[in-house]
JSON list of N, CA and C in Angstrom, two decimals:
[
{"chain": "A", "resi": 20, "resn": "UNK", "atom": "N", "xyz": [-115.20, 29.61, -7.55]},
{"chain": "A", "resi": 20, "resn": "UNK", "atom": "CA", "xyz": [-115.58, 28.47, -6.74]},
{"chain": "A", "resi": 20, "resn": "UNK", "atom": "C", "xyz": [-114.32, 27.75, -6.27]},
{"chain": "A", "resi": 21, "resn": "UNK", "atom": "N", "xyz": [-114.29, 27.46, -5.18]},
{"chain": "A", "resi": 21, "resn": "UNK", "atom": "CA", "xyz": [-113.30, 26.68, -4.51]},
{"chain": "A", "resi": 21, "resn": "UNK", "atom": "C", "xyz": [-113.00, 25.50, -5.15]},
{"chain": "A", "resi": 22, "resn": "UNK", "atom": "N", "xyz": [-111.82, 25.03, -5.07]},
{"chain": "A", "resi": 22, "resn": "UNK", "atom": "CA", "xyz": [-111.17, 23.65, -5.66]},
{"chain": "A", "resi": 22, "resn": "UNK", "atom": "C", "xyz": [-111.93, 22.31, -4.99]},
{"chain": "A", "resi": 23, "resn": "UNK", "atom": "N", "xyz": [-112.28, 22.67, -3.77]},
{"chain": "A", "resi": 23, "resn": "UNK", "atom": "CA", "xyz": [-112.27, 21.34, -2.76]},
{"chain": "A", "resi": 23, "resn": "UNK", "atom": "C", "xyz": [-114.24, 21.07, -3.01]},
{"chain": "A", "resi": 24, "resn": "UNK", "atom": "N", "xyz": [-114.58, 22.12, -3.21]},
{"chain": "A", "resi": 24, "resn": "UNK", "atom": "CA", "xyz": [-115.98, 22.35, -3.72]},
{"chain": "A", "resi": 24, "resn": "UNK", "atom": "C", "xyz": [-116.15, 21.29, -4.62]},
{"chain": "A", "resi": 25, "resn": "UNK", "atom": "N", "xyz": [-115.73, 21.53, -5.32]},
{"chain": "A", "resi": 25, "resn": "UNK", "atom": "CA", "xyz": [-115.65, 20.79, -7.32]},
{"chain": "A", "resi": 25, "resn": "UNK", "atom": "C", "xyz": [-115.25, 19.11, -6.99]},
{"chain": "A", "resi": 26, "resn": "UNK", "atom": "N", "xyz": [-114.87, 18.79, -5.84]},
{"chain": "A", "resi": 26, "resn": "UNK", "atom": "CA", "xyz": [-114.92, 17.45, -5.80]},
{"chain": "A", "resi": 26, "resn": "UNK", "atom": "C", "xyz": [-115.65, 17.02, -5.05]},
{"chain": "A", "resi": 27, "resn": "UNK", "atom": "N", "xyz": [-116.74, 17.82, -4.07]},
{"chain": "A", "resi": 27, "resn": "UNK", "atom": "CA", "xyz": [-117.42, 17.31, -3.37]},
{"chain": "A", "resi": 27, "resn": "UNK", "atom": "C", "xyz": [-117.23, 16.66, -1.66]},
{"chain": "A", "resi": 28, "resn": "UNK", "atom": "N", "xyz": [-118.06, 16.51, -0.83]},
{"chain": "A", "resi": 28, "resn": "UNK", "atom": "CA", "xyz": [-117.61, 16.22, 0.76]},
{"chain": "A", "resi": 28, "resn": "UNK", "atom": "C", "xyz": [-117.65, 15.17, 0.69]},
{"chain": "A", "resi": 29, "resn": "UNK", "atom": "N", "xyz": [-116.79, 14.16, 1.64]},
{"chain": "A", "resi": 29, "resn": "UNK", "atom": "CA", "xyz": [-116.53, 12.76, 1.71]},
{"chain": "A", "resi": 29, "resn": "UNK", "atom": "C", "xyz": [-117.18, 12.84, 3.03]},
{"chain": "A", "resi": 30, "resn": "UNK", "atom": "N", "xyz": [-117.62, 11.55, 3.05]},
{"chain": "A", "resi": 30, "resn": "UNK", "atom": "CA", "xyz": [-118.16, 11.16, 4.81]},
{"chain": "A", "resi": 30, "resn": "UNK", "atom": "C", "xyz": [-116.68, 10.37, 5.24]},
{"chain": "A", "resi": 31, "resn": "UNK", "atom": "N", "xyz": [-116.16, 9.70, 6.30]},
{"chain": "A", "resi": 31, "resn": "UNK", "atom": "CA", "xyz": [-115.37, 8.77, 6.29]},
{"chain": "A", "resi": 31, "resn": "UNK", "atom": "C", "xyz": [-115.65, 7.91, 5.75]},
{"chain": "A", "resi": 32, "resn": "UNK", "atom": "N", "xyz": [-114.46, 7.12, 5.53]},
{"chain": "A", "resi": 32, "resn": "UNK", "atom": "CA", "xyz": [-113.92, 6.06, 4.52]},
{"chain": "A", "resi": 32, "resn": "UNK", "atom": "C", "xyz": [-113.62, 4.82, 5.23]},
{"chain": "A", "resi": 33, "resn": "UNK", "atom": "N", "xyz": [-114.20, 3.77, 5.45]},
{"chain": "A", "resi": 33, "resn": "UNK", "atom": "CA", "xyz": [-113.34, 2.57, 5.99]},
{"chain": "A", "resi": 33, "resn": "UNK", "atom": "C", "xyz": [-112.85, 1.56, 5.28]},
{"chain": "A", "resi": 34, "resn": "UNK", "atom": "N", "xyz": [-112.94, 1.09, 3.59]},
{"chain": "A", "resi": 34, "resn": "UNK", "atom": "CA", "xyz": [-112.46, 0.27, 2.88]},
{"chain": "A", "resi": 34, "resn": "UNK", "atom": "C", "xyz": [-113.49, 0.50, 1.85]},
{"chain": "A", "resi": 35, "resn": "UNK", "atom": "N", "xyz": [-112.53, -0.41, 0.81]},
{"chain": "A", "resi": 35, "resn": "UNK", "atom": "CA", "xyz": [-112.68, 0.04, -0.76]},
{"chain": "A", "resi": 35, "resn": "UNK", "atom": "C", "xyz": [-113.71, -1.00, -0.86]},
{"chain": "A", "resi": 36, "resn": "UNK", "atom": "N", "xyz": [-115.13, -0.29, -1.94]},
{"chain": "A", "resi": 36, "resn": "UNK", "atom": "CA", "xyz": [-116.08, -0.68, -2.36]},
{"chain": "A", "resi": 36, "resn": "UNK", "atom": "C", "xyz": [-116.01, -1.49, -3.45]},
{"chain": "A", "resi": 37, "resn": "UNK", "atom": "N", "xyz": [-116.65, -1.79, -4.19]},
{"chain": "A", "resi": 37, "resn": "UNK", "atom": "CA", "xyz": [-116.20, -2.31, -5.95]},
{"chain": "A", "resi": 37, "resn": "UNK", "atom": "C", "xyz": [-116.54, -1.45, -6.79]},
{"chain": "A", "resi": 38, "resn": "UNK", "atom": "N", "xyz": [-117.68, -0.42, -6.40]},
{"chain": "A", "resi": 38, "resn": "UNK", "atom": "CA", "xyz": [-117.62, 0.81, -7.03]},
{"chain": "A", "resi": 38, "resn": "UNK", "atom": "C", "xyz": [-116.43, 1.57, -6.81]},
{"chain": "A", "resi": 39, "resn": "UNK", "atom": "N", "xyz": [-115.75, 1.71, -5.87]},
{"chain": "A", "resi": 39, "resn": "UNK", "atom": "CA", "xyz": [-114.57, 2.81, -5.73]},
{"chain": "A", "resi": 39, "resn": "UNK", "atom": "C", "xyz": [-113.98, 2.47, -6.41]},
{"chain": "A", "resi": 40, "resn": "UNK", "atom": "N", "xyz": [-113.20, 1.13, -6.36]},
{"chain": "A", "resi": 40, "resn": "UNK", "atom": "CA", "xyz": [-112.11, 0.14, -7.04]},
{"chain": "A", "resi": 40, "resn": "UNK", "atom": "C", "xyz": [-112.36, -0.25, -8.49]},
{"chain": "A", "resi": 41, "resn": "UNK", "atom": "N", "xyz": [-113.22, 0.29, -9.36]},
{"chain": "A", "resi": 41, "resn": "UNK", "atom": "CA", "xyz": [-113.88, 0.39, -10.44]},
{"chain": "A", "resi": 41, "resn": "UNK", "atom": "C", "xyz": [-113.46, 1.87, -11.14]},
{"chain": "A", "resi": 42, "resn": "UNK", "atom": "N", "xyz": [-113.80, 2.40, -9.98]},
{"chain": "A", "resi": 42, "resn": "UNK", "atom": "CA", "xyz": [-113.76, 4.20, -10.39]},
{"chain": "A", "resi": 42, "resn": "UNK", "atom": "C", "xyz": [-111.99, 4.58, -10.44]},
{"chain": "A", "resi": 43, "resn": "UNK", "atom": "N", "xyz": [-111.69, 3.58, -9.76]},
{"chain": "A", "resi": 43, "resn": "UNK", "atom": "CA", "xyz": [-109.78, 4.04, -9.36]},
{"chain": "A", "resi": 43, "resn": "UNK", "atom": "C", "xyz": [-109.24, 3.51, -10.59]},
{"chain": "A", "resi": 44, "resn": "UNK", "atom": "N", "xyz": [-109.81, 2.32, -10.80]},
{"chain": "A", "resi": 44, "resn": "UNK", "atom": "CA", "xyz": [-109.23, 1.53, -12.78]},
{"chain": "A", "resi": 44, "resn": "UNK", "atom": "C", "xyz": [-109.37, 2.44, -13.41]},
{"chain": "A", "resi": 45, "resn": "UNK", "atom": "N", "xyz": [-110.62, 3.05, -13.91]},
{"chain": "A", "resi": 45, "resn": "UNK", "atom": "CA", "xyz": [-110.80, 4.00, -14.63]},
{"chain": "A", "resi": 45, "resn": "UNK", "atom": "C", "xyz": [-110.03, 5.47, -14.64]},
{"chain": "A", "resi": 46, "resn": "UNK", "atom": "N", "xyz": [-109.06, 5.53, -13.17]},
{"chain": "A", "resi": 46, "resn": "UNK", "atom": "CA", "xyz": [-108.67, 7.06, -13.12]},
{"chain": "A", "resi": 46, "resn": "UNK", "atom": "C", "xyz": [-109.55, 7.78, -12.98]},
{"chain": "A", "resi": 47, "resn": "UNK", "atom": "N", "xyz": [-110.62, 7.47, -12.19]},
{"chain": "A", "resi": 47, "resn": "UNK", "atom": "CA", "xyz": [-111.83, 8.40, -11.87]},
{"chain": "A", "resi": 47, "resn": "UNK", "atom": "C", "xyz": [-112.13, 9.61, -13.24]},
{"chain": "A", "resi": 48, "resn": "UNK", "atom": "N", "xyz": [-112.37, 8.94, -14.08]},
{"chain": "A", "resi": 48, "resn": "UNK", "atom": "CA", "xyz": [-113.06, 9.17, -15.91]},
{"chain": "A", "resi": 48, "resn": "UNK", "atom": "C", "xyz": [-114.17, 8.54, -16.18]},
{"chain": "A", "resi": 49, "resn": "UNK", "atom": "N", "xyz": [-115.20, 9.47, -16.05]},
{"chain": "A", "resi": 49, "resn": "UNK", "atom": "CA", "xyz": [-116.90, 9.10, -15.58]},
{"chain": "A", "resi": 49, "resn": "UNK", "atom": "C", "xyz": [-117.07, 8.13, -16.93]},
{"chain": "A", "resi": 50, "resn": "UNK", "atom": "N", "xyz": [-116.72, 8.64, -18.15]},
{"chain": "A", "resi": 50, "resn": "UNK", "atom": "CA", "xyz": [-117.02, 7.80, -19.08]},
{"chain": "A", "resi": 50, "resn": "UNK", "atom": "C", "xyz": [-117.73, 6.33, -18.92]},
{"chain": "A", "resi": 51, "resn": "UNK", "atom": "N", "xyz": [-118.77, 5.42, -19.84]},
{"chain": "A", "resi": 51, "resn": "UNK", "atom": "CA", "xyz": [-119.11, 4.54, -19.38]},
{"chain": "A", "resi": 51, "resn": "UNK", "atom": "C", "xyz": [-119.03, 4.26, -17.88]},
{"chain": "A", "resi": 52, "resn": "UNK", "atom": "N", "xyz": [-119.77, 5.35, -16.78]},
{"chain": "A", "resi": 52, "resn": "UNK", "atom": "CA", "xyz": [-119.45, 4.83, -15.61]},
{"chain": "A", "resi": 52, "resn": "UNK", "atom": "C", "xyz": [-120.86, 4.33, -15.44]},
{"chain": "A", "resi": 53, "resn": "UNK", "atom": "N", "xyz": [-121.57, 3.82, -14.84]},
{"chain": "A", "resi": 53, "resn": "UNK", "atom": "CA", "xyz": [-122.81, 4.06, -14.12]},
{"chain": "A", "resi": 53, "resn": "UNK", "atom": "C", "xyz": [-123.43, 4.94, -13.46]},
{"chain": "A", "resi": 54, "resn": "UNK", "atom": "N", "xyz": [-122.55, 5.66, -12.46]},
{"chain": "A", "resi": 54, "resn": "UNK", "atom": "CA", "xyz": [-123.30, 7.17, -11.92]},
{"chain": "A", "resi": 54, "resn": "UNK", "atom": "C", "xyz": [-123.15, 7.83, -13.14]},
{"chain": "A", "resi": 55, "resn": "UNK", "atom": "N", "xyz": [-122.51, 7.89, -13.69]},
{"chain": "A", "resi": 55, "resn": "UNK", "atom": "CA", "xyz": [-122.44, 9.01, -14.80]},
{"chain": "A", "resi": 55, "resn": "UNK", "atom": "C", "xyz": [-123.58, 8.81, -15.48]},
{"chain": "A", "resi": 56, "resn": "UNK", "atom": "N", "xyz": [-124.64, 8.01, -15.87]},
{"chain": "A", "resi": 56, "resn": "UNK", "atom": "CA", "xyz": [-125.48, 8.18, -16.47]},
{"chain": "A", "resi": 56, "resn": "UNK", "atom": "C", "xyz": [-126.72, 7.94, -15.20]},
{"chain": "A", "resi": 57, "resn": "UNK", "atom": "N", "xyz": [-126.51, 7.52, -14.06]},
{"chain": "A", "resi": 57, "resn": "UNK", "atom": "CA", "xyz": [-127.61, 7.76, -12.86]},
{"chain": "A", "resi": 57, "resn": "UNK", "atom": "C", "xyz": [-127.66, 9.65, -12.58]},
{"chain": "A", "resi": 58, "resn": "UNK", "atom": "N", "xyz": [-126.69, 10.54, -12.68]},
{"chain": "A", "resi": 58, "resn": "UNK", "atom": "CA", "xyz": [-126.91, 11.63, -12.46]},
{"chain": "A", "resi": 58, "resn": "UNK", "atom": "C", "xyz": [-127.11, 12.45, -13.87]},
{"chain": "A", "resi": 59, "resn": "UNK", "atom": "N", "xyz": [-126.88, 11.96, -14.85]},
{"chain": "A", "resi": 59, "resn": "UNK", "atom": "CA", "xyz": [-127.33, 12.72, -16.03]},
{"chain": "A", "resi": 59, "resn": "UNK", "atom": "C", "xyz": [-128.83, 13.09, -15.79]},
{"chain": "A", "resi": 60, "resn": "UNK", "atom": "N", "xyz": [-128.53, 14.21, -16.00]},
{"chain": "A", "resi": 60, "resn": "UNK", "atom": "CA", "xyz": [-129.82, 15.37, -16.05]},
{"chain": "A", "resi": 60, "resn": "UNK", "atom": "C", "xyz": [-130.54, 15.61, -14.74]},
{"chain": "A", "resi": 61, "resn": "UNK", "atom": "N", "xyz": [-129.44, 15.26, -13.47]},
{"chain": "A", "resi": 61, "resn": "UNK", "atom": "CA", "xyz": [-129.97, 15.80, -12.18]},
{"chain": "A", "resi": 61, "resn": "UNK", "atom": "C", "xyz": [-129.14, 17.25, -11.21]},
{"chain": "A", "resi": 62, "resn": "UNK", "atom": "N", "xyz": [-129.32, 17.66, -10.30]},
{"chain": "A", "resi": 62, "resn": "UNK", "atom": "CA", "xyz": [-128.74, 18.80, -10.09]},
{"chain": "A", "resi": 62, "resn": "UNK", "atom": "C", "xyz": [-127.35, 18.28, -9.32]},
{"chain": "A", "resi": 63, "resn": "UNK", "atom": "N", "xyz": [-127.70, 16.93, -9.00]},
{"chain": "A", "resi": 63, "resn": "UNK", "atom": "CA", "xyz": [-126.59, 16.52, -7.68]},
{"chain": "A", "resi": 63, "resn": "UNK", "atom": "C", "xyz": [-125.45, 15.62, -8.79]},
{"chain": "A", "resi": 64, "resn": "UNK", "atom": "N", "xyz": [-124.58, 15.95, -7.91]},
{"chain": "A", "resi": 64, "resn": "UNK", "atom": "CA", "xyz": [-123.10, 15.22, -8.76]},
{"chain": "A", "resi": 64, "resn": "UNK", "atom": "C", "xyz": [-122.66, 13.90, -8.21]},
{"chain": "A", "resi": 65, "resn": "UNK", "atom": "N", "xyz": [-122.03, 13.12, -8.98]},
{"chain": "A", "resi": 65, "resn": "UNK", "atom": "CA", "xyz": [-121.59, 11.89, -8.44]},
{"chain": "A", "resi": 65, "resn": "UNK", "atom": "C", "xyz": [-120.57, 12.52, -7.73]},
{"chain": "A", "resi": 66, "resn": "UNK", "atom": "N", "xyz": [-120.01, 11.75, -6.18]},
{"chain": "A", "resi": 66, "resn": "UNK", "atom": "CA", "xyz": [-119.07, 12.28, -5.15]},
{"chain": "A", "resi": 66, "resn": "UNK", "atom": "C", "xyz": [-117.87, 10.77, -5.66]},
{"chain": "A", "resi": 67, "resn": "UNK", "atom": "N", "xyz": [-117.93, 9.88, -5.81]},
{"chain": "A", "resi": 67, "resn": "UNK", "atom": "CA", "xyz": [-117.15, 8.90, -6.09]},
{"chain": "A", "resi": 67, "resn": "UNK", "atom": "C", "xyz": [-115.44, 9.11, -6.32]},
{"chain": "A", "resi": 68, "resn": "UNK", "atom": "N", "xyz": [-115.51, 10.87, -6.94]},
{"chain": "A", "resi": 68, "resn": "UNK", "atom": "CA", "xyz": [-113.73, 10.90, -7.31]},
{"chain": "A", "resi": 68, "resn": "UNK", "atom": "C", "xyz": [-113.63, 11.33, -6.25]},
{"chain": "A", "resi": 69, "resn": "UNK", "atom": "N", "xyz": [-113.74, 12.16, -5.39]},
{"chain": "A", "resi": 69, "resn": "UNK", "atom": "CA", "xyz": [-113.70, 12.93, -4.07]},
{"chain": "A", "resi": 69, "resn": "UNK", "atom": "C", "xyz": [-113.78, 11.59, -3.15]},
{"chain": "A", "resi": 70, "resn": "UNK", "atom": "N", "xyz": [-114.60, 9.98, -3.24]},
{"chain": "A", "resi": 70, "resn": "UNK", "atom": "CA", "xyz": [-114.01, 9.13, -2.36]},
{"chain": "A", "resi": 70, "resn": "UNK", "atom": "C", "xyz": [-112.92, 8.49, -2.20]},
{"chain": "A", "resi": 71, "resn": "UNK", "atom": "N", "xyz": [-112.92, 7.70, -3.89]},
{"chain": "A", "resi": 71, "resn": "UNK", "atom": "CA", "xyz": [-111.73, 7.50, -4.05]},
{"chain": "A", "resi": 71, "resn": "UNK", "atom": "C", "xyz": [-110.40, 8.47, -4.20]},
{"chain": "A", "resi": 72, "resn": "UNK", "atom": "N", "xyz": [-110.24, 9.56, -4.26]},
{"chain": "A", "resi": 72, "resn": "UNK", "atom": "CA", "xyz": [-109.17, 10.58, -3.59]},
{"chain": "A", "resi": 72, "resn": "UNK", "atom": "C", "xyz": [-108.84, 10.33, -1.82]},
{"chain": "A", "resi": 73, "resn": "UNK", "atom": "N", "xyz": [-110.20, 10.18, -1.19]},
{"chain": "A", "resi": 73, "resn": "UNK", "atom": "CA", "xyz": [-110.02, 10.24, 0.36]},
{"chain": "A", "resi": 73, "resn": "UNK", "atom": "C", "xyz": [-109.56, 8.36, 0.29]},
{"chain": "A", "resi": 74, "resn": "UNK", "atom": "N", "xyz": [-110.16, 7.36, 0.09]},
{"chain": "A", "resi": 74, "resn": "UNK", "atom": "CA", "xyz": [-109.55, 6.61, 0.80]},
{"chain": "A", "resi": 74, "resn": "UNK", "atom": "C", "xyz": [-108.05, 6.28, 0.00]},
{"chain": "A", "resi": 75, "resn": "UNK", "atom": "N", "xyz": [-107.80, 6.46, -1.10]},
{"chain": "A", "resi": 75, "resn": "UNK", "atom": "CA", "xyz": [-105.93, 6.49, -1.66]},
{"chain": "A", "resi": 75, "resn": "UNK", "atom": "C", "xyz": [-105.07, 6.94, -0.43]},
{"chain": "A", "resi": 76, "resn": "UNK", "atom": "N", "xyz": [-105.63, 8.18, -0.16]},
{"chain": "A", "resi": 76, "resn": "UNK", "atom": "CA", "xyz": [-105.01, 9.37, 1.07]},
{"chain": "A", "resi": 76, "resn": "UNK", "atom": "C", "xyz": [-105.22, 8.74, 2.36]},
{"chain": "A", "resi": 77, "resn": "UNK", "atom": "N", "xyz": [-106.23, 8.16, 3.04]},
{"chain": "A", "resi": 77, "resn": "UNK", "atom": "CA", "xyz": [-106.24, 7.22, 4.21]},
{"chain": "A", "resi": 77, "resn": "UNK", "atom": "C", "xyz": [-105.59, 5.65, 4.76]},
{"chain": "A", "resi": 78, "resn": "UNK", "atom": "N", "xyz": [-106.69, 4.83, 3.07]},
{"chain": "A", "resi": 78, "resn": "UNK", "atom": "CA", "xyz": [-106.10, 3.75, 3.24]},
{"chain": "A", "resi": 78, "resn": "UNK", "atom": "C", "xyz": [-105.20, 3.12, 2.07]},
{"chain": "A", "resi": 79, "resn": "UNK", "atom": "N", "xyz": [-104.96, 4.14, 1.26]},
{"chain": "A", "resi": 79, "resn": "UNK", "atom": "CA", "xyz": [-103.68, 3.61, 0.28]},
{"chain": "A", "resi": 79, "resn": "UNK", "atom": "C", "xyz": [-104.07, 3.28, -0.90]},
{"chain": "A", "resi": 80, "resn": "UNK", "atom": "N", "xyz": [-103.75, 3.06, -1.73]},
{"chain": "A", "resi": 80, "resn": "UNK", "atom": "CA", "xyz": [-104.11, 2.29, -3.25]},
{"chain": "A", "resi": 80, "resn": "UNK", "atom": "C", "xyz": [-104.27, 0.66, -3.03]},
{"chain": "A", "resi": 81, "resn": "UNK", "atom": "N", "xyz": [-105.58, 0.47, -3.87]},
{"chain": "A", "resi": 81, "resn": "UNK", "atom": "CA", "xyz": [-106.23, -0.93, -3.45]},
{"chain": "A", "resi": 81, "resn": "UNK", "atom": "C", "xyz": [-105.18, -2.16, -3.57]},
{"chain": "A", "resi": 82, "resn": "UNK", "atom": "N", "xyz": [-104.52, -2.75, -3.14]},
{"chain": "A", "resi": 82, "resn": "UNK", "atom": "CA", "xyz": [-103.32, -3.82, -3.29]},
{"chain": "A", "resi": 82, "resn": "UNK", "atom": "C", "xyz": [-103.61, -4.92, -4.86]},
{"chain": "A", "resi": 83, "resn": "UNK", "atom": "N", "xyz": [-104.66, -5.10, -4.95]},
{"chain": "A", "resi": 83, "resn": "UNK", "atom": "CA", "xyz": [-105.04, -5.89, -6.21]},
{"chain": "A", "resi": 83, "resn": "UNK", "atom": "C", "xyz": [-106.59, -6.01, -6.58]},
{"chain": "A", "resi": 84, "resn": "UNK", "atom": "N", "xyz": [-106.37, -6.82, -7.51]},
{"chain": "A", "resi": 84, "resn": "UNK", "atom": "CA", "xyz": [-107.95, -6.75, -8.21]},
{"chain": "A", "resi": 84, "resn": "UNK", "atom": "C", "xyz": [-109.20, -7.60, -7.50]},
{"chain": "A", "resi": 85, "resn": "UNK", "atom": "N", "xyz": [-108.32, -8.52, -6.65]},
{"chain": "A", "resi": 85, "resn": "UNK", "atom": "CA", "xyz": [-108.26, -9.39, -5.65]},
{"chain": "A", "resi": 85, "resn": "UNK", "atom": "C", "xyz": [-109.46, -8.79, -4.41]},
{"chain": "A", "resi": 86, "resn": "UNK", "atom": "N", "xyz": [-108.84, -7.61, -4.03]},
{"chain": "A", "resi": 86, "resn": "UNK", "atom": "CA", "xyz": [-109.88, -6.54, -3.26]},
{"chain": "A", "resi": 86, "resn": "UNK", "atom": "C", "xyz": [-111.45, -6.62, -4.14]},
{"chain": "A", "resi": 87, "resn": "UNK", "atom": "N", "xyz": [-111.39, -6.57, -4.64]},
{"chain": "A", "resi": 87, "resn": "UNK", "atom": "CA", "xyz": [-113.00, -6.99, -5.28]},
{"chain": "A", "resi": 87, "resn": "UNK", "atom": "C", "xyz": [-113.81, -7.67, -5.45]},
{"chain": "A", "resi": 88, "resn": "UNK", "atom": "N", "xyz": [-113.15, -9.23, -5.01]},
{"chain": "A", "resi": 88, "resn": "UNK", "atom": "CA", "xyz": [-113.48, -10.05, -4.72]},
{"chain": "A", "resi": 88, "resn": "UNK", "atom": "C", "xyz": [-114.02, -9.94, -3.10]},
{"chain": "A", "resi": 89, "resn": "UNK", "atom": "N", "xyz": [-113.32, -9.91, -2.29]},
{"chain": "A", "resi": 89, "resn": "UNK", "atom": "CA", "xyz": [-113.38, -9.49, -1.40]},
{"chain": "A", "resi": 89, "resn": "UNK", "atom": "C", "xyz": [-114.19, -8.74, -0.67]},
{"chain": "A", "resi": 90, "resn": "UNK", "atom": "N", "xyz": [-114.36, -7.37, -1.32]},
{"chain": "A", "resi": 90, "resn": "UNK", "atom": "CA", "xyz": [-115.66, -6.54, -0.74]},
{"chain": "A", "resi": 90, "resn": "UNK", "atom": "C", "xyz": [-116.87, -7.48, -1.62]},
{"chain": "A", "resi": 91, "resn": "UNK", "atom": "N", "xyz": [-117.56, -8.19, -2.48]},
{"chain": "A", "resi": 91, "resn": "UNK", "atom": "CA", "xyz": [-118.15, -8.66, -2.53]},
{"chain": "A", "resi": 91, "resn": "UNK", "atom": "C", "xyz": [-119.01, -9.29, -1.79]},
{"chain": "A", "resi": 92, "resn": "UNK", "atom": "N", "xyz": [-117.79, -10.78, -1.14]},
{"chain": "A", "resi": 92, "resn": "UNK", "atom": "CA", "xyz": [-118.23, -11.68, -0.24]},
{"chain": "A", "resi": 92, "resn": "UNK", "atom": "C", "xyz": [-119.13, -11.09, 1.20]}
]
């Protein structure tokens, strides 16, 4: 199986979620995540490391924690 497979397709990316920016703290390590236990025991995979990979690569690493506030509002 292909590498790019195993992380799943990204749609475009226009700015960081509080889920992404959650998943990027963590080092994208499902552990205690929330999808991680929304897809337990389904066929489909959480795509979340495969987003946060695409927007790091587009729009950069989130500047602060600050950004979370932010996508909130």
């Amino acid at each position: 199986m292909h590498r790019c497979r195993d992380l799943g397709r990204v749609a475009s990316v226009r700015r960081w979620t509080k889920a992404a920016i959650d998943c990027y703290q963590r080092g994208c390590v499902c552990t205690n995540c929330y999808y991680s236990e929304f897809f337990n025991g389904s066929p489909q995979r959480c795509q979340m490391k495969a987003t946060v990979l695409e927007l790091v690569r587009v729009l950069g690493k989130p500047t602060s924690i600050e950004d979370k506030e932010s996508v909130i509002q």
